[in-house]
Tab-separated table of C-alpha atoms and ligand atoms in Angstrom:
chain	number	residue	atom	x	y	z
A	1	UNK	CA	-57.604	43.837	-45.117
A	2	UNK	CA	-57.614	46.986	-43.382
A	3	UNK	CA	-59.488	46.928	-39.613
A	4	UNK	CA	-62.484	47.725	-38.833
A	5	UNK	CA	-62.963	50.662	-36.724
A	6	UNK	CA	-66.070	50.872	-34.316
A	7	UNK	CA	-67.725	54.185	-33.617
A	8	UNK	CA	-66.481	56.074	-30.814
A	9	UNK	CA	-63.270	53.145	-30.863
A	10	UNK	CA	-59.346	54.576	-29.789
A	11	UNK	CA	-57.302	53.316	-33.261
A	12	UNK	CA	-54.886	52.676	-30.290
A	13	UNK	CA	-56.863	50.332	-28.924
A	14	UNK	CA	-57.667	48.248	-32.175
A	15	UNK	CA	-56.423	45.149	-32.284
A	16	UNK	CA	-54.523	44.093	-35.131
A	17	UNK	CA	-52.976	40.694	-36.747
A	18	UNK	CA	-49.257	40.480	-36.749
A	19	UNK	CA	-48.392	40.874	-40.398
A	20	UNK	CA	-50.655	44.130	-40.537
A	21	UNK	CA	-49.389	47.082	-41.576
A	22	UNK	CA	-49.490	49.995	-38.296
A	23	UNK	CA	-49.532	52.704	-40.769
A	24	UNK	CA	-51.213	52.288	-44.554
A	25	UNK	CA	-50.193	55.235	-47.284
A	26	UNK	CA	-51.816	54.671	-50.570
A	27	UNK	CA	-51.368	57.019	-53.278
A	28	UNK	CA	-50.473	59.846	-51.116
A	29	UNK	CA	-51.021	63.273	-53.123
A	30	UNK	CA	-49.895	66.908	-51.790
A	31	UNK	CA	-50.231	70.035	-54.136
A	32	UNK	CA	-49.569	73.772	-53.343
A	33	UNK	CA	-52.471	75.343	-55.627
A	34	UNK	CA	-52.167	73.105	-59.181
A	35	UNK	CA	-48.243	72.052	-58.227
A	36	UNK	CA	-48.209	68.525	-57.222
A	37	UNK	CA	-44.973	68.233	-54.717
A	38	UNK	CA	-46.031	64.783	-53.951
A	39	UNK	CA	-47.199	62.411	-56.957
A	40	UNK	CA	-48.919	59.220	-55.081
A	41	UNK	CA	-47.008	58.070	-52.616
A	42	UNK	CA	-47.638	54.302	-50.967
A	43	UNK	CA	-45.697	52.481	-48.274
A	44	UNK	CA	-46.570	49.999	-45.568
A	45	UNK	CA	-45.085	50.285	-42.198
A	46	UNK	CA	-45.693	47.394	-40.048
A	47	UNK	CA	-44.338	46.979	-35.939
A	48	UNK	CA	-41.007	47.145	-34.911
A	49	UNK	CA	-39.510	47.471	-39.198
A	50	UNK	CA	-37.708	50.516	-39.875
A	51	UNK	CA	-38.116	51.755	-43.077
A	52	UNK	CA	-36.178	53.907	-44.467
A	53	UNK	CA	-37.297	56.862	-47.060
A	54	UNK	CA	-34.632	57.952	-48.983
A	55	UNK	CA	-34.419	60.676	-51.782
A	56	UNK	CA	-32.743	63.976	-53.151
A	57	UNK	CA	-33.253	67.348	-51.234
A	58	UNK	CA	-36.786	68.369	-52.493
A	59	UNK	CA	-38.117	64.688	-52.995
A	60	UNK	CA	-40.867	65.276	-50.861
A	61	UNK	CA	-39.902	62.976	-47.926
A	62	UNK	CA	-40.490	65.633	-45.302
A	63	UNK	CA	-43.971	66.546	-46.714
A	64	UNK	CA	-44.908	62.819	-46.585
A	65	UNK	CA	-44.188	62.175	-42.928
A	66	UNK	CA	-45.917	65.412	-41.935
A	67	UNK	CA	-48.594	64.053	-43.382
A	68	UNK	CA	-48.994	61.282	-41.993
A	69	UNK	CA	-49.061	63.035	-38.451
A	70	UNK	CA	-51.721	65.339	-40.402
A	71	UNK	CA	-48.815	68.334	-39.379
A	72	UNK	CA	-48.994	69.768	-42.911
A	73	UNK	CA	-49.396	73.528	-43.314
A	74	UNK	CA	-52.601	74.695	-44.137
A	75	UNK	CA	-51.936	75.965	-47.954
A	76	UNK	CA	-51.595	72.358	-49.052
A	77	UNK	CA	-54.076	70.431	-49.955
A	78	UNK	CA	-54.042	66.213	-49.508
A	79	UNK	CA	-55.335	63.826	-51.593
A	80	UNK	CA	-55.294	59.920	-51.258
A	81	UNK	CA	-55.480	58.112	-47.690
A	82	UNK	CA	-52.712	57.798	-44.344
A	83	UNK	CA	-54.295	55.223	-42.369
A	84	UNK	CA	-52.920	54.285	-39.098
A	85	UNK	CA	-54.433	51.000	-37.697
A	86	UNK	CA	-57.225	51.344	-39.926
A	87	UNK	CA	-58.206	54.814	-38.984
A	88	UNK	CA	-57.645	56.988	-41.771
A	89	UNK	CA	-55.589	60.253	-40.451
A	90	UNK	CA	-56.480	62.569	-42.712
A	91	UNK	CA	-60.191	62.833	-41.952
A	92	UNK	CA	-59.427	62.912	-37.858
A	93	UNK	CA	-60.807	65.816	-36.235
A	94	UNK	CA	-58.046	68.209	-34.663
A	95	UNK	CA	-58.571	66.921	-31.022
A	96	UNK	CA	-58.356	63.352	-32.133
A	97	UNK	CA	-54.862	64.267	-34.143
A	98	UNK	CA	-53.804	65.536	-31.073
A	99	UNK	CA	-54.236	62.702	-29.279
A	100	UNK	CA	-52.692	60.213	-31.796
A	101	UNK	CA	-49.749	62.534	-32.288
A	102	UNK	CA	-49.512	62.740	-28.281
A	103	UNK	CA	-50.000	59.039	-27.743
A	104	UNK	CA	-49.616	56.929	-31.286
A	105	UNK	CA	-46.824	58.910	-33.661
A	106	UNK	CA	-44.095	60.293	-32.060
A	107	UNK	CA	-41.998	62.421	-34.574
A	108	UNK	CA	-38.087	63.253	-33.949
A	109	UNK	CA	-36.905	66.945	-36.426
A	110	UNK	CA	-33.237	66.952	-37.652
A	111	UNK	CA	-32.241	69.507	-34.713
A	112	UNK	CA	-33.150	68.572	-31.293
A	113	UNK	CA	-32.903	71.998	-30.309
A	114	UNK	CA	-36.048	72.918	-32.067
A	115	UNK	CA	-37.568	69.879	-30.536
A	116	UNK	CA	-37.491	71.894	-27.264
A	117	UNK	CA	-38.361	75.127	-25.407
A	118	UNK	CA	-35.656	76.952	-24.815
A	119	UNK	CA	-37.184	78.403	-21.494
A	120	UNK	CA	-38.096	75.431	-20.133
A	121	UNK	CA	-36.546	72.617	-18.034
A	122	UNK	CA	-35.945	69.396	-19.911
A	123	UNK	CA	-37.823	67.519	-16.788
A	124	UNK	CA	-40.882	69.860	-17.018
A	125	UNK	CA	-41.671	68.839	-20.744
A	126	UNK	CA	-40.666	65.372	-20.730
A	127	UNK	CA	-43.004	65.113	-17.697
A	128	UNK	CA	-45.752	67.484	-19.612
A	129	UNK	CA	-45.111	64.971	-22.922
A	130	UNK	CA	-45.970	61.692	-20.804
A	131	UNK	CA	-48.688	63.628	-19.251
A	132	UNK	CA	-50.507	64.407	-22.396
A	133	UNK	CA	-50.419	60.908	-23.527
A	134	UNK	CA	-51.895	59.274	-20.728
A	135	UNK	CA	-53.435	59.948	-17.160
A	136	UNK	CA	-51.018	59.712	-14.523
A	137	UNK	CA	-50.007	61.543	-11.529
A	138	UNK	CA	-46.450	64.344	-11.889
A	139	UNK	CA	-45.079	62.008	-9.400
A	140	UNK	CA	-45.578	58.963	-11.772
A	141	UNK	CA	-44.587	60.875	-15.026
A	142	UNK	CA	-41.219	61.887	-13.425
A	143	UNK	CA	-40.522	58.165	-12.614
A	144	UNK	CA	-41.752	57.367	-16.437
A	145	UNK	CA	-39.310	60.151	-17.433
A	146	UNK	CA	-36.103	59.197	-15.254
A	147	UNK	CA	-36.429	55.491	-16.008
A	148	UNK	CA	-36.330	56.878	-19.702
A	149	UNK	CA	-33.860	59.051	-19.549
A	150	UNK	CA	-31.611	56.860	-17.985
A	151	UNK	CA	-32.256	54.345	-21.447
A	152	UNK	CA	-31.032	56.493	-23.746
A	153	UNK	CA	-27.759	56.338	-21.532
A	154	UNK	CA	-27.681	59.379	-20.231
A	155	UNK	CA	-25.393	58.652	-16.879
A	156	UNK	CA	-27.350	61.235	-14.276
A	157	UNK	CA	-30.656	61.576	-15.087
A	158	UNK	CA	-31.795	63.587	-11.910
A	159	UNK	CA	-29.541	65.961	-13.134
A	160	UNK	CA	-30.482	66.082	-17.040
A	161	UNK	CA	-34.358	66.722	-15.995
A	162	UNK	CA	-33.375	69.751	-13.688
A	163	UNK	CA	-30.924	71.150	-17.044
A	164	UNK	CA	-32.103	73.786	-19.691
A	165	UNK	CA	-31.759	72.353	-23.375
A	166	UNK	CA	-28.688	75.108	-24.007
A	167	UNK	CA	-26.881	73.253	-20.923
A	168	UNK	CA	-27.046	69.709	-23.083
A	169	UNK	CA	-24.219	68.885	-26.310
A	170	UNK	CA	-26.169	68.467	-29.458
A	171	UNK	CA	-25.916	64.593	-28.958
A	172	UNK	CA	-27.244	64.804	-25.372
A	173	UNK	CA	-30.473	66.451	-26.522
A	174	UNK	CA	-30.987	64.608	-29.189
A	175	UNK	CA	-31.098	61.479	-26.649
A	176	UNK	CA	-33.726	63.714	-24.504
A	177	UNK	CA	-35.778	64.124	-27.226
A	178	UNK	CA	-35.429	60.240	-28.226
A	179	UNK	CA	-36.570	59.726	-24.707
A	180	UNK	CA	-39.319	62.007	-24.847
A	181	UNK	CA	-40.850	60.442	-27.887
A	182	UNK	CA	-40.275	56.966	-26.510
A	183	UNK	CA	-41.780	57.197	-23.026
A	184	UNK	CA	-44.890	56.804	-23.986
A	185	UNK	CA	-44.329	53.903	-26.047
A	186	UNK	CA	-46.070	55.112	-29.429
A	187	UNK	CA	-46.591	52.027	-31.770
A	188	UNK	CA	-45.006	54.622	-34.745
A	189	UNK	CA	-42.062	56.796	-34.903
A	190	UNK	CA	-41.208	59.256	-36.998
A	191	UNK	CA	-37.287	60.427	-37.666
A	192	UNK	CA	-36.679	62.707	-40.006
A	193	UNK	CA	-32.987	63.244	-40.717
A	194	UNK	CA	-32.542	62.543	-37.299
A	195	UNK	CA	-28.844	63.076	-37.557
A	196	UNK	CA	-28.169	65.475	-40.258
A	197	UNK	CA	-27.290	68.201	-37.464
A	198	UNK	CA	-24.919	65.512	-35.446
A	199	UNK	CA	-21.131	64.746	-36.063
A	200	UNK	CA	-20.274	61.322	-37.379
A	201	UNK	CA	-19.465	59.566	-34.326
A	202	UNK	CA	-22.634	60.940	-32.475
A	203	UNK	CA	-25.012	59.890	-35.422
A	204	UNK	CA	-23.924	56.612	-35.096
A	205	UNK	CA	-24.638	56.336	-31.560
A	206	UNK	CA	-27.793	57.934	-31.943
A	207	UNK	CA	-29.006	56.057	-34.604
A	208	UNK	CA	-28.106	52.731	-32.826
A	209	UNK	CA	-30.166	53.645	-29.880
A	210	UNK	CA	-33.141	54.766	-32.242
A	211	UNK	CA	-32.362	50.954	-33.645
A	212	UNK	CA	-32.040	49.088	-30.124
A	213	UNK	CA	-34.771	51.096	-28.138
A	214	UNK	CA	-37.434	50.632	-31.286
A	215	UNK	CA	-36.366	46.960	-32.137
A	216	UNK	CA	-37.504	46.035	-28.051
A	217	UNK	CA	-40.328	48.229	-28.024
A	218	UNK	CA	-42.157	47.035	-31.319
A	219	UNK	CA	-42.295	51.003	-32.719
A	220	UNK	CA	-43.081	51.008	-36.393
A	221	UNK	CA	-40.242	53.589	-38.041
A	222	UNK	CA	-40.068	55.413	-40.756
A	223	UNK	CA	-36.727	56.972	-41.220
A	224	UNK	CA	-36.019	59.750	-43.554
A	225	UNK	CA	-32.782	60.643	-44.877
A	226	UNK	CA	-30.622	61.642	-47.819
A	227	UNK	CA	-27.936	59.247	-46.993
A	228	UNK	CA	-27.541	55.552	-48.367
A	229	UNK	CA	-25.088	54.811	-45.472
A	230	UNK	CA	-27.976	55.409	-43.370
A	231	UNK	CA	-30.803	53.576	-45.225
A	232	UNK	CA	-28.330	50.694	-45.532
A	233	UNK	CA	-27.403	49.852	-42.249
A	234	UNK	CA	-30.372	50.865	-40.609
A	235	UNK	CA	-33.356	49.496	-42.484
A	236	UNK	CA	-35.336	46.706	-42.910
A	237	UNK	CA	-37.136	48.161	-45.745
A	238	UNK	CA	-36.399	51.207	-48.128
A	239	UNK	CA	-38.584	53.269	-50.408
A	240	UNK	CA	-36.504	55.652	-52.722
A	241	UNK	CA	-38.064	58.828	-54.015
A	242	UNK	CA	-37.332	60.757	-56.906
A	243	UNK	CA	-39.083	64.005	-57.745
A	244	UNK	CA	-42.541	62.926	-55.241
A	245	UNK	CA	-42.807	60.271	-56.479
A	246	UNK	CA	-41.612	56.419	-55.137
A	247	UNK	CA	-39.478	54.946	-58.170
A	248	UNK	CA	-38.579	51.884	-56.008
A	249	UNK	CA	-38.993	50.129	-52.667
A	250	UNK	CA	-38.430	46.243	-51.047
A	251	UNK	CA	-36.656	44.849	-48.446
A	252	UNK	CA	-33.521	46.648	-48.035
A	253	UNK	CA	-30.204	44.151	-48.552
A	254	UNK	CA	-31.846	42.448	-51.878
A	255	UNK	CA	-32.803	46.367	-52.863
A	256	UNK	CA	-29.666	47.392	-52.516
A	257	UNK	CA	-27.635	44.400	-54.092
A	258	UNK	CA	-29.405	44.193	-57.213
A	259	UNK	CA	-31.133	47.959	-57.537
A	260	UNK	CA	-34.015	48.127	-60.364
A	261	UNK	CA	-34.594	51.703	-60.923
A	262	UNK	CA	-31.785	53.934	-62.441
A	263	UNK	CA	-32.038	56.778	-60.067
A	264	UNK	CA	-31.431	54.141	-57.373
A	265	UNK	CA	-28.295	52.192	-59.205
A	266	UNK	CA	-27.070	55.447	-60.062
A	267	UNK	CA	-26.608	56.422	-56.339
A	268	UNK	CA	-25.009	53.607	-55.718
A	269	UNK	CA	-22.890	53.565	-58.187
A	270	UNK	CA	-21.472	56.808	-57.994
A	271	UNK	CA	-19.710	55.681	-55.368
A	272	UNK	CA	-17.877	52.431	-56.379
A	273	UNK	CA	-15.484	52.244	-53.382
A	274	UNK	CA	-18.661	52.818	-51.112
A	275	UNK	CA	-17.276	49.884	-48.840
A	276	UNK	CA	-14.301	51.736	-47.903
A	277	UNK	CA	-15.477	55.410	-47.564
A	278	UNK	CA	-16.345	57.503	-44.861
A	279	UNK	CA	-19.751	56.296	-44.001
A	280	UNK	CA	-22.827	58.986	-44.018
A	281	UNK	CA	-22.265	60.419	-47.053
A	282	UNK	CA	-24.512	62.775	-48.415
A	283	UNK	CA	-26.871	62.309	-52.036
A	284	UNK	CA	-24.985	64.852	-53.919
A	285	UNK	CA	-23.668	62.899	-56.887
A	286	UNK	CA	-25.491	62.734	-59.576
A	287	UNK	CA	-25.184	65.025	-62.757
A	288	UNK	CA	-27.654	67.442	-62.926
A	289	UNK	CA	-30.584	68.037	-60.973
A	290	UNK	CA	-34.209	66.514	-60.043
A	291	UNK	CA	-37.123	68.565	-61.907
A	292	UNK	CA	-39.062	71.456	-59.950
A	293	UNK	CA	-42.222	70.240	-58.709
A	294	UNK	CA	-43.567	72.344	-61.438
A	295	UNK	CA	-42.600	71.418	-64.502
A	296	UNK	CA	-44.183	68.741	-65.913
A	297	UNK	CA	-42.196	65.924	-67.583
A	298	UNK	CA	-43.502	63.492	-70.211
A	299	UNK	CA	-42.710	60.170	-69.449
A	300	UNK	CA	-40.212	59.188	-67.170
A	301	UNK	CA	-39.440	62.051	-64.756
A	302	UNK	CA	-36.198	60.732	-63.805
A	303	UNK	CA	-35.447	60.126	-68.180
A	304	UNK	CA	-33.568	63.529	-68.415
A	305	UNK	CA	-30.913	62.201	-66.104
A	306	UNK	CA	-31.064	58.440	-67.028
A	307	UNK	CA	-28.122	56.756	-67.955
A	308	UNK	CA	-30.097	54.226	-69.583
A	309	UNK	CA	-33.007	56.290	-71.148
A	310	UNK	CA	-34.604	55.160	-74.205
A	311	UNK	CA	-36.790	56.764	-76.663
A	312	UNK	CA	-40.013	55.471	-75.226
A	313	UNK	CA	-39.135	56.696	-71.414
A	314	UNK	CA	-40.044	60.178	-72.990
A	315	UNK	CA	-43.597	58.990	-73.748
A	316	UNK	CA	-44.750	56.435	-71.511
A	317	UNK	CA	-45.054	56.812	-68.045
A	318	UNK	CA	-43.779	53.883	-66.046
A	319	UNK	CA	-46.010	52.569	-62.899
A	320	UNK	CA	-44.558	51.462	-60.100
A	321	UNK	CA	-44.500	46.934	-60.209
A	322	UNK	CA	-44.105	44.176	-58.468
A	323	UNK	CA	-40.714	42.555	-59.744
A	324	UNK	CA	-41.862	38.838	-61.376
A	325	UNK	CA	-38.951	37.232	-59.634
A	326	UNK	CA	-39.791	39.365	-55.886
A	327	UNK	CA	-43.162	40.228	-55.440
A	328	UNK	CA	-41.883	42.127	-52.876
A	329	UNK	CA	-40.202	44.658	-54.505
A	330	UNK	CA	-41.393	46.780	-57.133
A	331	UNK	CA	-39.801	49.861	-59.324
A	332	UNK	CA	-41.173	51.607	-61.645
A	333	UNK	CA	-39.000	51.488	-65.088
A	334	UNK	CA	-39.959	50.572	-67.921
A	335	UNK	CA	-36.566	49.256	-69.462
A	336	UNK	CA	-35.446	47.115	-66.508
A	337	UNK	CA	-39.351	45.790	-66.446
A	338	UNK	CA	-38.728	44.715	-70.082
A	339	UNK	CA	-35.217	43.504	-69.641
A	340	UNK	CA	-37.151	41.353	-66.277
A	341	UNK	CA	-39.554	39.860	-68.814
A	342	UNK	CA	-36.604	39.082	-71.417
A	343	UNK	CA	-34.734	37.316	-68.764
B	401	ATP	N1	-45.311	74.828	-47.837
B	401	ATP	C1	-44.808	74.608	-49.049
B	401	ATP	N2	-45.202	75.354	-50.116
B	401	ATP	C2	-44.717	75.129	-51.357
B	401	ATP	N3	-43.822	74.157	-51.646
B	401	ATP	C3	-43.384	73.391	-50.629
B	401	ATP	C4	-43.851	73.567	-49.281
B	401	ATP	N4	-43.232	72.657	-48.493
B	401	ATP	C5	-42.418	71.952	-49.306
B	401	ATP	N5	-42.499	72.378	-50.584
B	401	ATP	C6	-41.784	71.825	-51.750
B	401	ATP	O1	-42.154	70.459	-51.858
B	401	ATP	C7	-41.069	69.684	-52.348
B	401	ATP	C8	-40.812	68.522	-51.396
B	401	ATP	O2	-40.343	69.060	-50.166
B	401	ATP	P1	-39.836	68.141	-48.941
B	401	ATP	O3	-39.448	69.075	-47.838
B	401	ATP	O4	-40.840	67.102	-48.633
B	401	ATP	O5	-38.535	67.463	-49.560
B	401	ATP	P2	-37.456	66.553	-48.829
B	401	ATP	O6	-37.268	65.348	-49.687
B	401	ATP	O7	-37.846	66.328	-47.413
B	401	ATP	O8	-36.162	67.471	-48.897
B	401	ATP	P3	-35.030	67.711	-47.778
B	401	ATP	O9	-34.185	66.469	-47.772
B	401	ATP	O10	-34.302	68.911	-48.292
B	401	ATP	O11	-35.741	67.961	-46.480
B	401	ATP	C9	-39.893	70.635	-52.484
B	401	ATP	O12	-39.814	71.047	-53.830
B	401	ATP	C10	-40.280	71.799	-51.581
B	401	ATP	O13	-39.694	73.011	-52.022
């Protein structure tokens, strides 16, 4: 069901139905040389749905988003399609990337200071930003950038575009660069570990604005981070990756109340009082660690850490399914598809 695209046609400008996904992964592959870091990676994001992407350091959750803003570094090579209203990223030439990165798929790093040039007034680039994405005047782009600065609650705005980034709290910037991303109303965001490099208190804020700003614009998001907390409260959806590859995904509550895949019960359950703890608490729980990208595991990859591994998880490799009770979800284990079809 994927949209048609005319020649010479803006994917911007392509009208979609409702229930469309924005942006269409499908068995997403990215090798350095013969070492495949990720292993077919799918996911749907559709307007205004976060969903979250949440792994192990190494998972490959950064190398997915970058490609689907076709930002990877040249030495890897891409296999398998990112398409983004129907126009498939990967083949786009570089000035057309430019343009949907400018205009379409906004992407916000873990430090907000690398968002930025140092050397540079925070008013000149947001105004440069909303000037690359459309045609308007300086005069209008300032207006665009006050009136967005002043969303993302940031109490003098004049004042903020006139400031260097080293004259803004960690916090602050990361609100300019929110702002900067969101002026120009892209149809997809991008965060990756948007808060990693925030304290507790100023994640939260952060990510609720992310939340509020997105939810009454209609932006698509994918959200990356290591940190259930995160994926719990934020998301609508959740794909968990293990070792590049996606080992389960659905909507996010029913995921998360009744988890299919090992990997994913075993985060959660590594932390039985998670109700009560400090929230934002990093993946670092379970024993032993995820295989390099290149060593090559029969089977299961996550069976050498599975708590419930059995003989065959060595030898088969499980696909990723539908659930028969939620077509919406699907995980890919072969002992809780069996125990599925027992029950
Ligand atoms: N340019 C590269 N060349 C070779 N290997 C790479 C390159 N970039 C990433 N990798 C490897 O690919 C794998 C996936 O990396 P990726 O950064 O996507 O993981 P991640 O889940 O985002 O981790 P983190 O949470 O630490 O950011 C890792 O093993 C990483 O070392």
């Amino acid at each position: 069901m994927t949209s048609p695209m005319t020649a010479g046609t803006s994917a911007d400008s392509v009208t979609q139905s409702a229930d469309e996904p924005l942006l269409r992964v499908r068995d997403l592959r990215i090798s350095v040389g013969d070492i495949p870091l990720v292993r077919g990676v799918s996911l749907d994001v559709r307007a205004g749905e976060i969903v979250s992407v949440v792994g192990e350091s190494g998972s490959g959750k950064s190398l997915t988003s970058l490609a689907v803003l076709g930002l990877l570094p040249p030495e890897l090579a891409t296999n398998g399609t990112v398409e983004f209203r129907g126009e498939n990223v990967t083949t786009m030439n570089s000035r057309r990337l430019r343009q949907f990165r400018a205009s379409a798929a906004r992407m916000i790093f873990q430090d907000p200071g690398s968002a930025m040039n140092p050397v540079l007034t925070i008013g000149f680039q947001v105004i440069e930003s909303i000037r690359a994405a459309q045609r308007c005047s300086r005069a209008e782009a300032r207006e665009q950038a006050l009136a967005m600065i002043r969303r993302v609650g940031i109490a003098e705005p004049q004042r903020c575009l006139s400031a260097y980034p080293r004259e803004l709290s960690g916090g602050m910037l990361q609100r300019v660069v929110i702002a900067m991303a969101l002026a120009v109303d892209p149809p997809l965001l991008i965060c990756d570990e948007p808060t990693t490099a925030l304290d507790v208190t100023t994640q939260a804020q952060v990510l609720d604005l992310i939340r509020a700003l997105t939810s009454d614009m209609g932006t698509g998001v994918i959200l990356t981070t290591h940190d259930m907390a995160i994926a719990a409260d934020y998301s609508d959806r959740i794909v968990v990756m293990y070792a590049g590859q996606v080992v389960e995904h659905g909507p996010t509550r029913a995921t998360l109340a009744t988890p299919q895949h090992p990997y994913l019960w075993s985060l959660l359950n590594a932390h039985p009082d998670s109700g009560e703890r400090e929230p934002f608490t990093p993946l670092t729980i379970l024993d032993g660690a995820p295989p390099r990208p290149d060593v090559e595991i029969p089977g299961c990859r996550f069976a050498p850490r599975c708590p419930f591994r059995q003989e065959r998880c060595s030898v088969e490799t499980p696909v990723l399914r539908p659930l028969a009770t939620a077509p919406e979800r699907s995980a890919a284990c072969l002992v809780s598809a069996s125990q599925e079809a027992a029950s």
